[in-house]
XYZ file of N, CA and C in Angstrom:
258
model
N 69.156 215.230 185.706
C 67.848 215.629 185.437
C 67.078 216.056 184.076
N 66.344 216.269 184.062
C 65.257 216.510 182.414
C 65.160 217.643 182.320
N 65.589 217.688 180.966
C 65.500 218.658 180.749
C 64.548 219.697 179.784
N 63.872 220.940 178.967
C 62.953 221.066 178.488
C 63.494 220.590 177.002
N 64.927 220.556 176.477
C 65.194 220.408 175.232
C 64.573 218.817 175.351
N 65.009 218.491 176.352
C 64.958 216.596 176.518
C 63.552 216.221 176.129
N 62.964 216.905 176.669
C 61.203 216.546 176.280
C 61.049 216.809 174.556
N 61.612 216.846 173.476
C 61.197 216.564 172.260
C 61.008 215.172 172.105
N 60.258 215.173 171.670
C 59.455 213.453 171.007
C 58.846 213.085 171.818
N 58.629 212.993 173.219
C 57.347 212.985 174.186
C 55.963 212.849 173.476
N 55.015 211.985 173.818
C 53.670 211.854 173.276
C 53.242 212.689 174.532
N 51.748 213.101 174.447
C 51.176 214.307 175.402
C 50.992 213.141 176.860
N 50.504 211.815 176.869
C 50.097 211.269 178.055
C 52.037 211.321 178.742
N 52.769 211.383 178.023
C 54.174 211.103 178.740
C 53.998 212.834 179.668
N 53.684 213.729 179.231
C 53.549 215.144 179.458
C 52.531 215.367 180.877
N 51.432 215.055 180.245
C 50.526 214.934 181.621
C 50.926 213.795 182.626
N 51.579 212.711 182.812
C 51.986 212.368 183.719
C 53.261 213.061 184.766
N 53.641 213.946 183.678
C 54.941 214.753 184.749
C 54.453 215.950 185.305
N 53.804 216.877 184.213
C 53.207 217.979 185.031
C 51.631 218.006 185.292
N 50.896 216.571 184.968
C 49.555 217.414 185.222
C 48.727 218.025 183.985
N 47.582 218.597 184.181
C 46.645 218.950 183.220
C 47.555 220.788 183.067
N 47.553 221.078 182.018
C 48.192 222.332 181.767
C 46.898 223.641 182.175
N 47.792 224.473 182.684
C 47.118 225.440 182.865
C 46.281 226.397 181.809
N 46.880 226.261 180.572
C 46.365 226.801 179.753
C 46.655 225.885 178.477
N 45.747 226.100 177.846
C 46.132 225.222 176.393
C 45.925 226.479 175.296
N 46.402 226.393 174.279
C 46.003 227.028 173.139
C 46.364 226.214 172.170
N 44.893 226.427 170.809
C 45.189 225.721 169.433
C 45.403 226.450 168.509
N 46.496 226.364 167.973
C 46.965 227.323 166.838
C 47.722 226.349 165.846
N 46.773 225.719 164.743
C 46.705 224.475 163.792
C 47.962 224.852 163.213
N 48.864 223.992 162.686
C 49.301 222.345 163.138
C 49.369 222.552 164.764
N 49.576 223.288 165.309
C 50.531 222.957 167.107
C 49.417 223.446 168.109
N 49.675 222.127 169.319
C 49.188 222.741 170.245
C 49.544 223.210 171.292
N 49.726 224.333 172.000
C 50.951 224.967 173.156
C 50.176 224.601 174.226
N 50.791 224.165 175.251
C 50.402 223.748 176.777
C 51.283 224.814 177.268
N 50.476 225.216 178.675
C 51.749 226.466 179.377
C 51.086 225.702 180.775
N 52.177 225.645 181.517
C 52.243 225.331 182.790
C 52.612 226.315 183.647
N 51.871 227.401 184.361
C 52.173 228.455 185.356
C 52.529 228.421 186.852
N 53.675 228.440 186.884
C 54.356 228.470 188.442
C 54.400 229.930 188.886
N 54.458 230.133 190.254
C 54.432 231.379 190.511
C 55.818 231.975 190.082
N 56.517 231.831 189.694
C 58.082 232.812 189.375
C 58.195 232.179 187.806
N 57.697 231.026 187.245
C 58.265 230.774 185.923
C 56.299 230.343 184.960
N 57.360 230.002 183.634
C 56.189 229.542 182.586
C 56.780 228.934 182.249
N 56.397 227.540 182.021
C 56.716 226.385 181.000
C 55.737 226.279 179.676
N 56.319 226.602 178.351
C 55.395 226.456 177.366
C 55.521 225.127 176.391
N 54.935 224.954 176.133
C 54.854 222.967 175.318
C 54.451 222.919 174.222
N 55.251 222.991 173.344
C 54.735 222.996 171.732
C 54.500 221.537 171.343
N 53.222 221.488 171.093
C 53.215 220.016 170.372
C 52.134 219.588 169.156
N 52.724 218.692 168.206
C 52.549 218.797 166.735
C 51.750 217.070 166.801
N 51.049 217.209 165.917
C 50.340 215.639 165.318
C 51.333 214.607 164.537
N 51.883 213.665 165.131
C 52.960 212.907 164.973
C 52.140 211.702 163.351
N 51.939 212.540 161.939
C 51.229 211.360 161.552
C 52.201 210.561 160.696
N 53.472 210.695 160.564
C 53.928 209.313 160.324
C 53.977 208.091 161.515
N 54.154 208.246 162.323
C 53.989 207.052 163.407
C 52.586 206.764 164.010
N 51.837 207.504 164.972
C 50.652 207.404 165.889
C 49.805 208.622 165.226
N 49.461 209.581 164.867
C 48.636 210.715 164.753
C 48.460 211.054 166.253
N 49.093 210.700 167.294
C 49.295 211.626 168.457
C 49.797 212.670 168.755
N 49.789 213.588 169.576
C 50.385 214.859 169.754
C 51.610 214.527 170.698
N 52.909 214.681 169.692
C 54.161 214.982 170.268
C 54.745 216.086 170.431
N 55.411 216.211 171.722
C 56.243 217.222 172.249
C 57.747 217.921 170.602
N 57.641 219.102 169.998
C 58.520 219.454 169.471
C 59.320 220.347 170.123
N 58.759 220.958 170.926
C 60.201 222.340 171.602
C 59.167 222.164 172.727
N 60.070 222.579 173.735
C 59.666 223.241 175.360
C 60.527 224.319 175.584
N 59.844 225.030 176.349
C 60.829 226.193 176.990
C 60.242 226.886 178.048
N 61.263 227.088 179.369
C 61.106 227.926 180.696
C 61.288 229.131 180.246
N 60.632 230.044 180.995
C 60.878 231.229 181.372
C 60.430 232.118 182.361
N 61.040 232.989 182.984
C 60.554 233.661 184.407
C 59.042 234.357 183.697
N 58.721 234.966 185.259
C 57.079 235.990 185.056
C 57.447 237.187 184.638
N 58.583 237.761 185.203
C 59.227 238.631 185.441
C 60.495 239.458 184.951
N 60.768 240.437 184.482
C 62.121 241.134 184.327
C 62.998 240.159 184.679
N 63.175 240.014 185.760
C 64.395 239.666 186.394
C 64.684 238.072 186.089
N 65.886 237.460 185.707
C 66.157 236.635 185.123
C 65.969 235.766 185.888
N 65.697 234.576 185.382
C 65.242 233.340 186.351
C 66.518 232.091 185.731
N 66.835 231.301 186.659
C 67.207 230.197 185.667
C 66.146 229.320 185.302
N 66.331 228.371 183.898
C 65.857 227.906 183.400
C 65.635 226.663 184.197
N 66.985 226.053 184.600
C 66.887 225.040 185.588
C 66.068 224.890 186.612
N 65.887 226.192 187.145
C 65.153 226.496 189.071
C 64.007 226.282 188.283
N 63.644 226.967 187.123
C 62.141 227.050 186.650
C 61.538 225.854 186.244
N 62.210 224.879 185.556
C 61.560 223.618 185.005
C 61.759 222.740 186.326
N 62.317 222.713 187.315
C 62.156 222.043 188.351
C 60.852 222.346 188.976
N 61.102 223.831 189.144
C 59.509 224.330 189.747
C 58.153 223.706 189.575
N 58.146 223.653 188.114
C 57.238 223.014 187.013
C 57.217 221.571 187.248
N 58.227 220.942 187.348
C 58.018 219.754 187.839
C 57.274 219.404 189.167
N 57.594 220.015 190.411
C 57.228 220.004 191.423
C 55.874 220.070 192.227
N 55.508 220.646 191.086
C 54.256 221.336 191.467
C 53.167 220.474 189.975
N 52.590 219.435 190.435
C 51.639 218.553 189.423
C 49.825 218.478 190.487
N 49.093 218.668 189.349
C 47.804 218.686 190.107
C 47.408 217.192 189.673
């Protein structure tokens, strides 16, 4: 099973194939932050332009978190994000 840490290095096209179009995008140069919002979890993906290879956006970091104070399993949140694709 893919984990958020294993997403590092993926190009934006690969991210969209896995998760679909982000529910929210935030531009904070030099980064783009894509957020996928699910019922109980949020998936944040931080992309930066890869200037050395392709000038395309690549994942530098990804993390999942629950939407409430209650602790949610990161694995369960990540799987929930993978299941719901637009």
